[in-house]
Coordinates of C-alpha atoms in Angstrom, one line a residue:
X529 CA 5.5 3.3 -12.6
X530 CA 5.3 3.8 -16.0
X531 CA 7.1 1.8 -18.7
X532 CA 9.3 4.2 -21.3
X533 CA 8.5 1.4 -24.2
X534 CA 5.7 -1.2 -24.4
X535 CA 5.5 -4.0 -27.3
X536 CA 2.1 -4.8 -27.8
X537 CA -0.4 -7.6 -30.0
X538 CA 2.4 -10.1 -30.3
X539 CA 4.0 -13.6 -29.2
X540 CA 6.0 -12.4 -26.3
X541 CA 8.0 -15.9 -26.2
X542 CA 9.2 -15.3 -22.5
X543 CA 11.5 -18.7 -22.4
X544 CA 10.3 -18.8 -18.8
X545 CA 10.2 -21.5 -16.5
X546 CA 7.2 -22.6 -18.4
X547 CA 8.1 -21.2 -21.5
X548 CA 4.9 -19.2 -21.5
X549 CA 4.2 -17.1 -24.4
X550 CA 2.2 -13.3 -23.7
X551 CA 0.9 -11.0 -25.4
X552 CA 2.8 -7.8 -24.5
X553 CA 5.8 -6.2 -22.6
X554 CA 7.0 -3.2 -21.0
X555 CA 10.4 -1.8 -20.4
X556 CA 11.4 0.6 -17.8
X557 CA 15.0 2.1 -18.4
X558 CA 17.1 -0.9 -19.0
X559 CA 15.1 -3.4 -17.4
X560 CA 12.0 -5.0 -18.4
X561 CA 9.0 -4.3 -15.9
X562 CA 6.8 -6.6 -16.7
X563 CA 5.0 -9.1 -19.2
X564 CA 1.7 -9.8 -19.8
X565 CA -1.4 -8.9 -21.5
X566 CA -1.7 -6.0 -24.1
X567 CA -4.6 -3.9 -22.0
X568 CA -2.5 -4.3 -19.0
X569 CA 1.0 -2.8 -21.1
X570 CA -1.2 0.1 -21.8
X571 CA -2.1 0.9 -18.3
X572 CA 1.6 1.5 -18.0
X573 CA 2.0 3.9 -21.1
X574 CA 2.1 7.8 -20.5
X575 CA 2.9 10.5 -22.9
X576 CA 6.6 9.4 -23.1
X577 CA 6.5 5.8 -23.7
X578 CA 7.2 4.6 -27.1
X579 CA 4.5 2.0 -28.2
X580 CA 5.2 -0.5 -30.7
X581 CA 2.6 -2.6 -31.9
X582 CA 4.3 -6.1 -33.0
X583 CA 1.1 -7.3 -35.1
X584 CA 1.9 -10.7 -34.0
X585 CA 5.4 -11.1 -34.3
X586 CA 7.8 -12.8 -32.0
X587 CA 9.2 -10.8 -29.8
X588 CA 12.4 -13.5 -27.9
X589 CA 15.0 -12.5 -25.7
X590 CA 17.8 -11.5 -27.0
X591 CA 20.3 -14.2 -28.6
X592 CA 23.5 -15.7 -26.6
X593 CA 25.5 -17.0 -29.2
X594 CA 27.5 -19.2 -26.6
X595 CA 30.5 -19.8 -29.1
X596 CA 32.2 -17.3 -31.4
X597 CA 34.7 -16.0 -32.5
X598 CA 34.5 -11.7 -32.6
X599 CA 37.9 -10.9 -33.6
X600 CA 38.4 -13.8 -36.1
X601 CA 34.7 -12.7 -37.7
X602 CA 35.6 -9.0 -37.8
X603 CA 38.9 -9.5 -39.4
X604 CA 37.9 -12.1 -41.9
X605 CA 35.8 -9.4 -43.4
X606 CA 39.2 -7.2 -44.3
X607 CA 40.4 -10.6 -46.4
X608 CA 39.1 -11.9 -49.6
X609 CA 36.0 -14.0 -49.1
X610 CA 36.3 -17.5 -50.6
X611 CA 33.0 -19.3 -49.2
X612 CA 31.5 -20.0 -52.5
X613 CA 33.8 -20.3 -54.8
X614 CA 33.3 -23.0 -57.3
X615 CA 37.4 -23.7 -58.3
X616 CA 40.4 -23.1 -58.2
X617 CA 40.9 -20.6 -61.1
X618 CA 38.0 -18.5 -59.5
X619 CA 40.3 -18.5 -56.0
X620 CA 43.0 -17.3 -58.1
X621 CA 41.4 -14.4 -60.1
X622 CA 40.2 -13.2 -56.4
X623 CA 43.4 -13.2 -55.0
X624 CA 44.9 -11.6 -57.8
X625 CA 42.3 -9.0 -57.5
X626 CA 43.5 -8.3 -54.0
X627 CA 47.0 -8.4 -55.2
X628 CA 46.4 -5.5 -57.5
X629 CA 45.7 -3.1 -55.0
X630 CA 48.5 -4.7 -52.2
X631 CA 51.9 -3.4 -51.6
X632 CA 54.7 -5.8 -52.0
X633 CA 55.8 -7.6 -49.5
X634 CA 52.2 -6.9 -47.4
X635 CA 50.5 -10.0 -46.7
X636 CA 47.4 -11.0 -48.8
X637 CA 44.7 -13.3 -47.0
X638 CA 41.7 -15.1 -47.8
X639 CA 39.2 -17.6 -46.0
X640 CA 36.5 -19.6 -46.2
X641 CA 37.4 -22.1 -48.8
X642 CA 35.9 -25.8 -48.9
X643 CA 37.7 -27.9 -50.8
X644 CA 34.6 -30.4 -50.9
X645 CA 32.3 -27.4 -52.6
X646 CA 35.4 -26.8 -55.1
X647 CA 35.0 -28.8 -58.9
X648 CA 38.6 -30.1 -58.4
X649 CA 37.7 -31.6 -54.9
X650 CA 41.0 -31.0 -53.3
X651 CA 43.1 -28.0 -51.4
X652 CA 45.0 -25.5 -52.3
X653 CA 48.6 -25.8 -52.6
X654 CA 51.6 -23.1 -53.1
X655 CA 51.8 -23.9 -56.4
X656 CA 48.3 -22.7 -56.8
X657 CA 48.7 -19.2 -54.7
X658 CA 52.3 -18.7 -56.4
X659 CA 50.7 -18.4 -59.6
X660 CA 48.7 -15.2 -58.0
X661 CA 51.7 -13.6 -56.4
X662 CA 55.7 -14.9 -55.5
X663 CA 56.3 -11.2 -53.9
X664 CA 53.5 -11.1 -51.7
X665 CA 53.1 -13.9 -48.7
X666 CA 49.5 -15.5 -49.5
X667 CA 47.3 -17.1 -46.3
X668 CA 44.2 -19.0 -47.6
X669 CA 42.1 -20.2 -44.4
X670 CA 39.8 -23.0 -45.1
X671 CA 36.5 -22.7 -43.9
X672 CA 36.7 -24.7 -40.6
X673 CA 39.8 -22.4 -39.4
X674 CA 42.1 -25.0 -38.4
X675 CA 43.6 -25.6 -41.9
X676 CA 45.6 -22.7 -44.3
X677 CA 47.9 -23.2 -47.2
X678 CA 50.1 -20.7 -48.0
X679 CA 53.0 -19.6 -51.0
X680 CA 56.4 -19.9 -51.7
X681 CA 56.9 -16.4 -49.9
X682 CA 54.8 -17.1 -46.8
X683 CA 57.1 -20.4 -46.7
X684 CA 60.5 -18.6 -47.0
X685 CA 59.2 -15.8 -44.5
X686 CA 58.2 -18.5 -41.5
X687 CA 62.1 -20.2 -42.2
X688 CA 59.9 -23.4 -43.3
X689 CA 62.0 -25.4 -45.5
X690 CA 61.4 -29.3 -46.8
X691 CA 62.9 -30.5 -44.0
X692 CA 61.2 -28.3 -41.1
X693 CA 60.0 -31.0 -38.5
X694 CA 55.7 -31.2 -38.1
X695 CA 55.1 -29.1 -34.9
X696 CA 53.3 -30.7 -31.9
X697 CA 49.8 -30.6 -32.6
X698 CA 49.8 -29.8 -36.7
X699 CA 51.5 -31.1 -40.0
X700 CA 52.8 -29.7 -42.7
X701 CA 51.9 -31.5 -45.7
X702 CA 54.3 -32.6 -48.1
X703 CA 54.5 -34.4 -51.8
X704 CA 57.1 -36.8 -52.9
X705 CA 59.3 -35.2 -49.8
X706 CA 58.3 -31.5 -50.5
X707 CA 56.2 -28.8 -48.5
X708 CA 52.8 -28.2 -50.5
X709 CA 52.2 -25.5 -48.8
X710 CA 49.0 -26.5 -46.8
X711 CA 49.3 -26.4 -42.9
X712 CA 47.2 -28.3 -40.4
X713 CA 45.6 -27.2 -37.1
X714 CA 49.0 -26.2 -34.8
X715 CA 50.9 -25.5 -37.9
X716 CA 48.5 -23.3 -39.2
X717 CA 48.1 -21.6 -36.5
X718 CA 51.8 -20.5 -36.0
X719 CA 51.7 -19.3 -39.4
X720 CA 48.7 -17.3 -38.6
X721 CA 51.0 -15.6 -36.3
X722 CA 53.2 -13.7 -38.9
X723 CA 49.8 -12.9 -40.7
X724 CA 48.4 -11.2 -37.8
X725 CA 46.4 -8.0 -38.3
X726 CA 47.6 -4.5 -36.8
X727 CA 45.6 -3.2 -33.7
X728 CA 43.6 -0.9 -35.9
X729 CA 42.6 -3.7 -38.4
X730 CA 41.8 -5.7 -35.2
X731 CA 39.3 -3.1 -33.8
X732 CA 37.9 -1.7 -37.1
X733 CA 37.1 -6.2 -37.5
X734 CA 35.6 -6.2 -33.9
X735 CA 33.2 -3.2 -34.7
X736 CA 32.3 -4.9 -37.7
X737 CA 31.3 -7.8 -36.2
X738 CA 28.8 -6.6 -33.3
X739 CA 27.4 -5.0 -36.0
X740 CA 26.7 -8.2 -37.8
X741 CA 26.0 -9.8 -34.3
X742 CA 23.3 -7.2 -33.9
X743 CA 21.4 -7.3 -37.1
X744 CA 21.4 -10.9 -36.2
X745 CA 19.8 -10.4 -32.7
X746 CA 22.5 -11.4 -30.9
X747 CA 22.6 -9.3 -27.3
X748 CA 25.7 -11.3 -25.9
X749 CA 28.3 -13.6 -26.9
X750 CA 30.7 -15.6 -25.3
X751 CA 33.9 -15.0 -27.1
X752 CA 35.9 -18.1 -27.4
X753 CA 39.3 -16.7 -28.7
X754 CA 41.2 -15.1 -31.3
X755 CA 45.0 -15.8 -32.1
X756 CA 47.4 -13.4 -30.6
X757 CA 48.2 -12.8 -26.9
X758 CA 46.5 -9.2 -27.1
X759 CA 43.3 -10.7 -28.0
X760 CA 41.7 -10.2 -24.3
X761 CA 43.1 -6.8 -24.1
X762 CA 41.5 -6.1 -27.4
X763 CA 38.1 -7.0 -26.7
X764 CA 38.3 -5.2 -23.4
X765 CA 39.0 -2.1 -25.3
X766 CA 36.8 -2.7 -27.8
X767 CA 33.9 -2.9 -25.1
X768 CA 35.5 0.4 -23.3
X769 CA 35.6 2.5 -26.3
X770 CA 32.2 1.3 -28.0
X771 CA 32.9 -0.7 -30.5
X772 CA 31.5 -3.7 -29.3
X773 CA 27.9 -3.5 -28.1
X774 CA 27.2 -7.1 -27.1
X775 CA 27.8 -8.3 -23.3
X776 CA 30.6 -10.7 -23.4
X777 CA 32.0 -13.3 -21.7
X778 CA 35.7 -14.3 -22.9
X779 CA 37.1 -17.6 -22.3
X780 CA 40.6 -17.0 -21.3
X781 CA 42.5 -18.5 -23.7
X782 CA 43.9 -18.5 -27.6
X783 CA 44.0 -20.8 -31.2
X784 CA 47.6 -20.3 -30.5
X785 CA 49.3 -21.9 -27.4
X786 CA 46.3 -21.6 -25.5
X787 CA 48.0 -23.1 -22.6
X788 CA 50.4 -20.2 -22.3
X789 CA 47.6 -17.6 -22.0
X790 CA 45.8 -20.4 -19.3
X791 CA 48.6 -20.0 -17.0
X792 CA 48.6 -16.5 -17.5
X793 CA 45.2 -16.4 -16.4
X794 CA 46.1 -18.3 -13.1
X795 CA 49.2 -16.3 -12.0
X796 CA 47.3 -13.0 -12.6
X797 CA 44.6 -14.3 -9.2
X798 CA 42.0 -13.8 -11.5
X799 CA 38.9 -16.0 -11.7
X800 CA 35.8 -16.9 -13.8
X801 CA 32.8 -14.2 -13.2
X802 CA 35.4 -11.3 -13.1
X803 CA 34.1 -8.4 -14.0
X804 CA 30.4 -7.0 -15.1
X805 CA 27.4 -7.7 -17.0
X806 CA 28.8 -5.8 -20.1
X807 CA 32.9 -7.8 -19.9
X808 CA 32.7 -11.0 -17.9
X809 CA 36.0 -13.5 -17.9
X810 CA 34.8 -16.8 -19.0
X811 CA 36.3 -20.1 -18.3
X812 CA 40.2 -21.3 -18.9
X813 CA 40.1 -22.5 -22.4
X814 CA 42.4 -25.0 -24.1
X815 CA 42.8 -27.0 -27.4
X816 CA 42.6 -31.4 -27.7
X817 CA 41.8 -31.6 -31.1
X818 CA 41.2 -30.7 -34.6
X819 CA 38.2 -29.8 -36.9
X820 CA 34.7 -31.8 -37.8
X821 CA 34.9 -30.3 -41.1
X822 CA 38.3 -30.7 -42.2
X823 CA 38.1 -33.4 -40.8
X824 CA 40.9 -33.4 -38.2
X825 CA 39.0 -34.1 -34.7
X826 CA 40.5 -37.1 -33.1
X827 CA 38.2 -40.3 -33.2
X828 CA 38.4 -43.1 -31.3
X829 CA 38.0 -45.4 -34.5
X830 CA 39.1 -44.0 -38.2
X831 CA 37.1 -41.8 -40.1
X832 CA 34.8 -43.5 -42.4
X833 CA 36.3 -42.0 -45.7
X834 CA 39.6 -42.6 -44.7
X835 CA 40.5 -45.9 -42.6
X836 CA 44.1 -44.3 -41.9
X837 CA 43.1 -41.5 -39.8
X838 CA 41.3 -40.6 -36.9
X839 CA 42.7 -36.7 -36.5
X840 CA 45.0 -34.8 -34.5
X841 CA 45.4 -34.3 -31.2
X842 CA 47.3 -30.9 -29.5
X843 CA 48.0 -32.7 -26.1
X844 CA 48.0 -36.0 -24.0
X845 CA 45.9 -36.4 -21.5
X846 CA 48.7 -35.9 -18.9
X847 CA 49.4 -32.3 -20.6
X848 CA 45.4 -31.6 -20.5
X849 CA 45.1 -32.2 -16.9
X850 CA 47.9 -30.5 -16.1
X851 CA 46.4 -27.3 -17.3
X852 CA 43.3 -27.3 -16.4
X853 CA 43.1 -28.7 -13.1
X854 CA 45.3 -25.8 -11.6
X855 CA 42.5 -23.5 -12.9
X856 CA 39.7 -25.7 -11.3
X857 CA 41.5 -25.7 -8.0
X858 CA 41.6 -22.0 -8.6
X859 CA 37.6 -21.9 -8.7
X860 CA 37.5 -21.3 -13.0
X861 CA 35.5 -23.0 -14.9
X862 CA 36.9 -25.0 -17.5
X863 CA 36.6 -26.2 -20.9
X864 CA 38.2 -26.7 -23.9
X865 CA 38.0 -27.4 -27.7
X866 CA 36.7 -30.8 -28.2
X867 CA 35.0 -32.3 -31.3
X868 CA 35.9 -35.7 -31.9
X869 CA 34.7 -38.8 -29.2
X870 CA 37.9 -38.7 -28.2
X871 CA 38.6 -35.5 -27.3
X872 CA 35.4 -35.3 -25.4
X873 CA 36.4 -39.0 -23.5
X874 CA 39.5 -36.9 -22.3
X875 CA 37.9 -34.0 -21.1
X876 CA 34.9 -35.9 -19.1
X877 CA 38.3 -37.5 -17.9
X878 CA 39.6 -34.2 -16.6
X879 CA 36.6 -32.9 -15.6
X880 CA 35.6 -36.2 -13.4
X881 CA 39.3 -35.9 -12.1
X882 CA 39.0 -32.2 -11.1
X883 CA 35.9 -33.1 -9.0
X884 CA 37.2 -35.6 -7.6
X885 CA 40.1 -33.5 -6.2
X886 CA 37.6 -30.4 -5.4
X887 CA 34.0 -31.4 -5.4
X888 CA 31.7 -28.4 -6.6
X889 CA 28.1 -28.4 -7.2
X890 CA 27.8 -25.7 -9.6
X891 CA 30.9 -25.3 -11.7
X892 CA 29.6 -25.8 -14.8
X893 CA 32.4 -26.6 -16.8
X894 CA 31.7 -27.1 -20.2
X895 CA 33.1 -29.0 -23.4
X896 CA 33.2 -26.6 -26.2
X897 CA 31.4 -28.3 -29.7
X898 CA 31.6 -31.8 -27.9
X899 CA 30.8 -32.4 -31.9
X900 CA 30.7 -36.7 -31.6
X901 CA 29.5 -37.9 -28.4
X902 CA 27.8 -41.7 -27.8
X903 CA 25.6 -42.8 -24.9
X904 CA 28.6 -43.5 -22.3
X905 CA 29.7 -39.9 -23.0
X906 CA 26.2 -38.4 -22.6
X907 CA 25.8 -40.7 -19.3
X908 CA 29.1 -39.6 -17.7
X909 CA 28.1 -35.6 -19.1
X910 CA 24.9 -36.3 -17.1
X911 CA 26.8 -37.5 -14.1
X912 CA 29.4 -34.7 -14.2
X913 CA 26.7 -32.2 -14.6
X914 CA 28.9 -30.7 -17.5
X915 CA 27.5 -28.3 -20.2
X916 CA 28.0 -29.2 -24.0
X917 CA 28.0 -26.0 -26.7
X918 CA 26.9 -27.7 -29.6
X919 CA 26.9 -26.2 -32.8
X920 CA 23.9 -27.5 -35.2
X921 CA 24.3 -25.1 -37.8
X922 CA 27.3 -27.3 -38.6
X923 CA 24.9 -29.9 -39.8
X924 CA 23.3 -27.3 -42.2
X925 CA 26.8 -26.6 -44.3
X926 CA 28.6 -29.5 -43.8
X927 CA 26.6 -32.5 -42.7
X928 CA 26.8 -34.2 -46.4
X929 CA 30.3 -34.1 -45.3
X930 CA 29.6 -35.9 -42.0
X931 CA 27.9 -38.4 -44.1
X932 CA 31.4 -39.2 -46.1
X933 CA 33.8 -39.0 -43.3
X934 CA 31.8 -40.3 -40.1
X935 CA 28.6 -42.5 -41.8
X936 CA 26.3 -44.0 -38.7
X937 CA 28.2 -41.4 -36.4
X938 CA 26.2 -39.0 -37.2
X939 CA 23.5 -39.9 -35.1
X940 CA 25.9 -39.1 -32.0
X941 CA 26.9 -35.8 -33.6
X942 CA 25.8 -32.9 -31.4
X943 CA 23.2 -35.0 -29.6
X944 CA 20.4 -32.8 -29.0
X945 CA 17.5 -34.5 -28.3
X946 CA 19.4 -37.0 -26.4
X947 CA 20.8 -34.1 -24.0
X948 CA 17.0 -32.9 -23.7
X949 CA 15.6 -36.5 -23.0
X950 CA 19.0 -36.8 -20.1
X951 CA 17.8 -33.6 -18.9
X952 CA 21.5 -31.9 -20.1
X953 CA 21.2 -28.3 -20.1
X954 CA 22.8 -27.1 -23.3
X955 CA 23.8 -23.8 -25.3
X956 CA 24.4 -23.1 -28.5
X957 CA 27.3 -21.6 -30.3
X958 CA 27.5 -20.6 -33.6
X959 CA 31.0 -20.9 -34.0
X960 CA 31.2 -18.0 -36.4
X961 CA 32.8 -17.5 -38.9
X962 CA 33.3 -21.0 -39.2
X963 CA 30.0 -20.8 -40.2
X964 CA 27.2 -18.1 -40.0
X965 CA 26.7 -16.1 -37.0
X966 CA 22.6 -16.2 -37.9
X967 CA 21.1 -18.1 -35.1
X968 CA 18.0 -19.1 -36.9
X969 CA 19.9 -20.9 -39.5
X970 CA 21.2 -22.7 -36.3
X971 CA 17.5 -23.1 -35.0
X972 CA 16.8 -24.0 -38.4
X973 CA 19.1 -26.9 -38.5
X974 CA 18.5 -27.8 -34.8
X975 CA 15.2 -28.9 -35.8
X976 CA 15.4 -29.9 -38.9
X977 CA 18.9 -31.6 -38.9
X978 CA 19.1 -31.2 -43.1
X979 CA 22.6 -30.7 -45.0
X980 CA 22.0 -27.8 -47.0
X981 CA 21.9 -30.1 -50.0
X982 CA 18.5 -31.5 -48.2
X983 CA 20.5 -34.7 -47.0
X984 CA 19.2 -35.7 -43.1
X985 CA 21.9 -35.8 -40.6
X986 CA 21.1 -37.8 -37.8
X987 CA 17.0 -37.4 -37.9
X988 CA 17.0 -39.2 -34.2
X989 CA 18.3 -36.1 -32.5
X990 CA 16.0 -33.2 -34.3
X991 CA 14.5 -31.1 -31.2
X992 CA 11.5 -29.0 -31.2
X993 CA 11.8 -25.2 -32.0
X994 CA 11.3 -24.4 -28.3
X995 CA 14.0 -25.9 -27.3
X996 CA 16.5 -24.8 -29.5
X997 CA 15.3 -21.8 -28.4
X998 CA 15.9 -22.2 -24.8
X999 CA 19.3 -23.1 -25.9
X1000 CA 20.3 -19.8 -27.9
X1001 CA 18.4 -17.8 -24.7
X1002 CA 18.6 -18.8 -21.2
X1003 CA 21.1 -22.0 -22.2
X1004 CA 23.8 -19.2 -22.8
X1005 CA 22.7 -17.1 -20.0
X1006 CA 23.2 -20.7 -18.0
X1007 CA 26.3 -21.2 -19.3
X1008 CA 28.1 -18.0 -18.2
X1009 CA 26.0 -17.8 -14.9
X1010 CA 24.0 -15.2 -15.4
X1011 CA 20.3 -17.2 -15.8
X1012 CA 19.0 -14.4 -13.1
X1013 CA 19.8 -11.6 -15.4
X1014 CA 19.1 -12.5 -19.1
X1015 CA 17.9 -15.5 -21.2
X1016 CA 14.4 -14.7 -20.7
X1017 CA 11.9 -12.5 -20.9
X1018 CA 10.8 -12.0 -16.9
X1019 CA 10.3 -9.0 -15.2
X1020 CA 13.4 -7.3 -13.2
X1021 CA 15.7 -8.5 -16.2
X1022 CA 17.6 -6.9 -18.5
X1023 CA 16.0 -5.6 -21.4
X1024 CA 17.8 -7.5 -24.1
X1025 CA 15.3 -8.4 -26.7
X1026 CA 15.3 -9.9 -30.6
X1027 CA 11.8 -8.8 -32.6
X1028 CA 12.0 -11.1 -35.6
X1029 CA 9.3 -10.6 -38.8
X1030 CA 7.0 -13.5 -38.0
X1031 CA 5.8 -15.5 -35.8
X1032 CA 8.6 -18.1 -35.0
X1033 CA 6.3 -20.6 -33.0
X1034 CA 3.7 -20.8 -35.9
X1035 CA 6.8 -21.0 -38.7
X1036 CA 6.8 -24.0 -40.8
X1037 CA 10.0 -26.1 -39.2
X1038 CA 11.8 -26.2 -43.5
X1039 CA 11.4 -22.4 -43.3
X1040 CA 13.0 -21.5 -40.0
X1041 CA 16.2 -20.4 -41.5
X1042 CA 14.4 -17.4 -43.6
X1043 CA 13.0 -15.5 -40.8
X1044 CA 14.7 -12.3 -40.5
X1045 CA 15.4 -10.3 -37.7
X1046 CA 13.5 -6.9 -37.8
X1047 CA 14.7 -5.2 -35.1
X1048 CA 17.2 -5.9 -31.8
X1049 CA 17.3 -4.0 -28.2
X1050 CA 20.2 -4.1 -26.1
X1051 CA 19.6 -2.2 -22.3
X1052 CA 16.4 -1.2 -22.8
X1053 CA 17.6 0.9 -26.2
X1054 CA 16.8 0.0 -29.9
X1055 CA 20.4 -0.7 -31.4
X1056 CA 19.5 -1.8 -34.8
X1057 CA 16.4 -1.6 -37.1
X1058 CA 16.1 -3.8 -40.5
X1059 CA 14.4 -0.8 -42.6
X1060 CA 17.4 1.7 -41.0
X1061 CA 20.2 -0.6 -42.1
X1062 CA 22.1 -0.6 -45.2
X1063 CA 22.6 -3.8 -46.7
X1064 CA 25.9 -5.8 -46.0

């Protein structure tokens, strides 16, 4: 049989059993024949196989980002980009910008603010966006996605007035008895609600972002949500009509009243693995707790910068059991959003509980970030056989917050090494666009563990580059159950690969995050080339 491509002269990093490394690999249609030597590719070239000589790149499979967020990326990218602004004034001028060339009435939105990056070192408030616009309803997402402030309009529109009760789950912030205008976690998210994009917005932001996913040399991604009730149906039909390249699994469930769309999941007979190896339904997803960033995750003890709080949480433990254990019993796997020791204590509570009541020896149910976890919640991870989906490149844009609002906890903050030492299979997520989708930034900072400023975050937990590897490979493929398809580079799987510029294995650790991906192959067919691409 002959192979229609062949990579040759490289470091084939197969992420094996053995993580062996070749020299060479051949394709056959959309699977990958075999791996090995460069003389023995060439035996299997004929007159129709396309040869490319990698000159000793890497050559990886392709990257599972185990954690993102397709809709929220894609859409993002239609708003007003706020990541680095320096103050307030700049926010401003951008948003009046936008205002310019925005009917009135037609909501104007921006994300990606920090207000630990801005010179005044505080949010946003409506008295800030009403100076840009009082006819226009202004949304301003902060970085981590779980905190907005809005205007006077936005206000009025949602009926929110200075006596509006805080919903379960969120705040609304107040001064001296009066609405700022900044929203946390559940009240943000119903206000995200009225803001919501129309479907063509939604699927012009989804085909945005597997294009960003692929010049990133991501293959798959397990999609963990978006805010409306559509958001399943859009993906679906995003991956029907083209739009989205990457193999997805999609946790079944929403930002907004995820336990709504959990229930929906149950009475519909449907069950995790549904589907194929391009639309796969994921786990039943729900919400405990807020953001690391923010911060907002619920603590067991206080935050370090602030000894009156220890976060928010969206449910009890009573309400947490009672929706997920249902799905268990129903033969999902679980998992939901939880980043603060807390949050993970209750769902290692849940997931022991739902084990109890149904043993099985390969659910896999996972805890989604799992951001602060100490040695009795690694040990009973270990003894649940649960799977964390850390997110490291956290640590690379906001760990000198970590530093501020968590001090020595940082050494239990996405615990790599310790899950490696505890034999803990992991994956990573990105978490995009809470922070960037480019999973050698989150390579980068698995190994390094540096803030971007240069501060270390927790140097005890740095893992080697193979293994955070392993985790953005066969850890995702793991993770959604599909280890005997993907994640490595074997023969008889599919032929998902990532050629990045350099070696990767030889890269100096502080210079991980600048190799770039030259080229990414999805089913056996080239999908995206560097030198072919415009520039984003």
């Amino acid at each position: 049989m002959k192979a229609s491509k062949v990579f040759i002269n490289g470091e084939v990093v197969t992420v094996d059993h053995n993580f062996s490394v070749q020299e060479a690999l051949a394709i056959k249609g959309r699977h990958i024949l075999d791996v090995g030597s460069t003389s023995h590719m060439m035996s299997l070239v004929d007159n129709e196989t396309e040869v490319i000589d990698l000159e000793g790149r890497s050559l990886l499979p392709g990257f599972i980002d185990s954690h993102a967020h397709l809709e929220l990326y894609g859409t993002n990218q239609l708003g007003v980009n706020l990541k680095n602004v320096k103050d307030i004034d700049n926010v401003i001028e951008k948003l009046k910008e936008r205002a310019k060339a925005t009917p009135n009435g037609a909501w104007i939105r921006g994300w990606g603010y920090n207000q630990n990056q801005l010179a005044e070192q505080r949010h946003l408030t409506k008295w800030d966006l009403d100076k840009v616009s009082t006819s226009h309803p202004i949304i301003v997402v902060r970085t981590c996605g779980h905190i907005s402030c809005v205007n006077s309009k936005a206000l009025e529109i949602a009926g929110l007035t200075n006596t509006s009760k805080d919903p379960s789950g969120g705040s609304y912030l107040r001064k001296g008895g009066e609405l700022t205008g900044l929203l946390l976690e559940a009240a943000h998210m119903e206000m995200f609600q009225l803001a919501d994009y129309s479907e063509d917005d939604v699927m012009l932001g989804l085909q945005t972002a597997s294009d960003h996913f692929l010049q990133k040399g991501i293959t798959s991604a397990h999609d963990a949500g978006g805010y409306g009730s559509k958001h399943i149906s859009y993906l679906q039909k995003a991956v029907q009509e083209g739009k989205i390249q990457q193999r997805l699994y999609v946790m079944f469930g929403s930002l907004y009243d995820s336990p709504a769309v959990v229930e929906a999941g149950l009475k519909s007979g449907i069950t995790t693995g549904l589907g194929n190896e391009y639309f796969r339904i994921g786990p039943a997803k729900v919400f405990i707790d807020g953001s690391s960033s923010g911060p907002t995750c619920k603590t067991r003890k206080p935050y370090t910068s602030n000894p009156e709080d220890s976060g928010i949480l969206y449910m009890n433990q009573e309400e947490l059991d009672s929706h997920l254990l249902p799905s268990h019993k129903a033969g999902w796997q679980i998992t939901s959003h939880a980043m603060g020791d807390e949050a993970v204590d209750m769902l290692l509570h849940t997931i022991e509980r739902a084990l109890d009541q149904k043993p099985a020896s390969q659910h896999r149910h996972r805890l989604e970030h799992a951001g602060i976890t100490p040695p009795d919640l690694l040990q009973r991870i270990q003894t649940t056989q649960a799977l964390p989906i850390p997110n490291p490149a956290f640590l690379y844009e906001f760990g000198d917050g970590y530093l501020r609002d968590y001090g020595e906890r940082v050494h239990h903050f996405f615990p790599l090494k310790s899950y490696s030492e505890l034999g803990i299979p992991f994956a990573i997520g990105s978490d995009s666009p809470i922070t960037t989708v480019d999973p050698l930034v989150g390579i980068h900072a698995a190994v390094n563990r540096k803030s971007k400023q240069g501060n270390t975050i927790g140097a005890d937990q740095m893992i080697t580059v193979e293994e955070a590897i392993r985790a953005y490979t066969w850890g995702g493929a793991y993770a959604s159950f599909e280890e005997e398809i993907k994640g490595s580079l074997e023969a008889g799987k599919l032929a998902d690969l990532t050629l990045l510029d350099q070696s990767i294995l030889s890269c100096a650790p502080e210079n991980l995050k600048d190799i770039q991906v030259e080229m990414t192959v999805l089913d056996g067919n080239i999908v995206y080339e560097k030198q072919k691409e415009d520039v984003h």
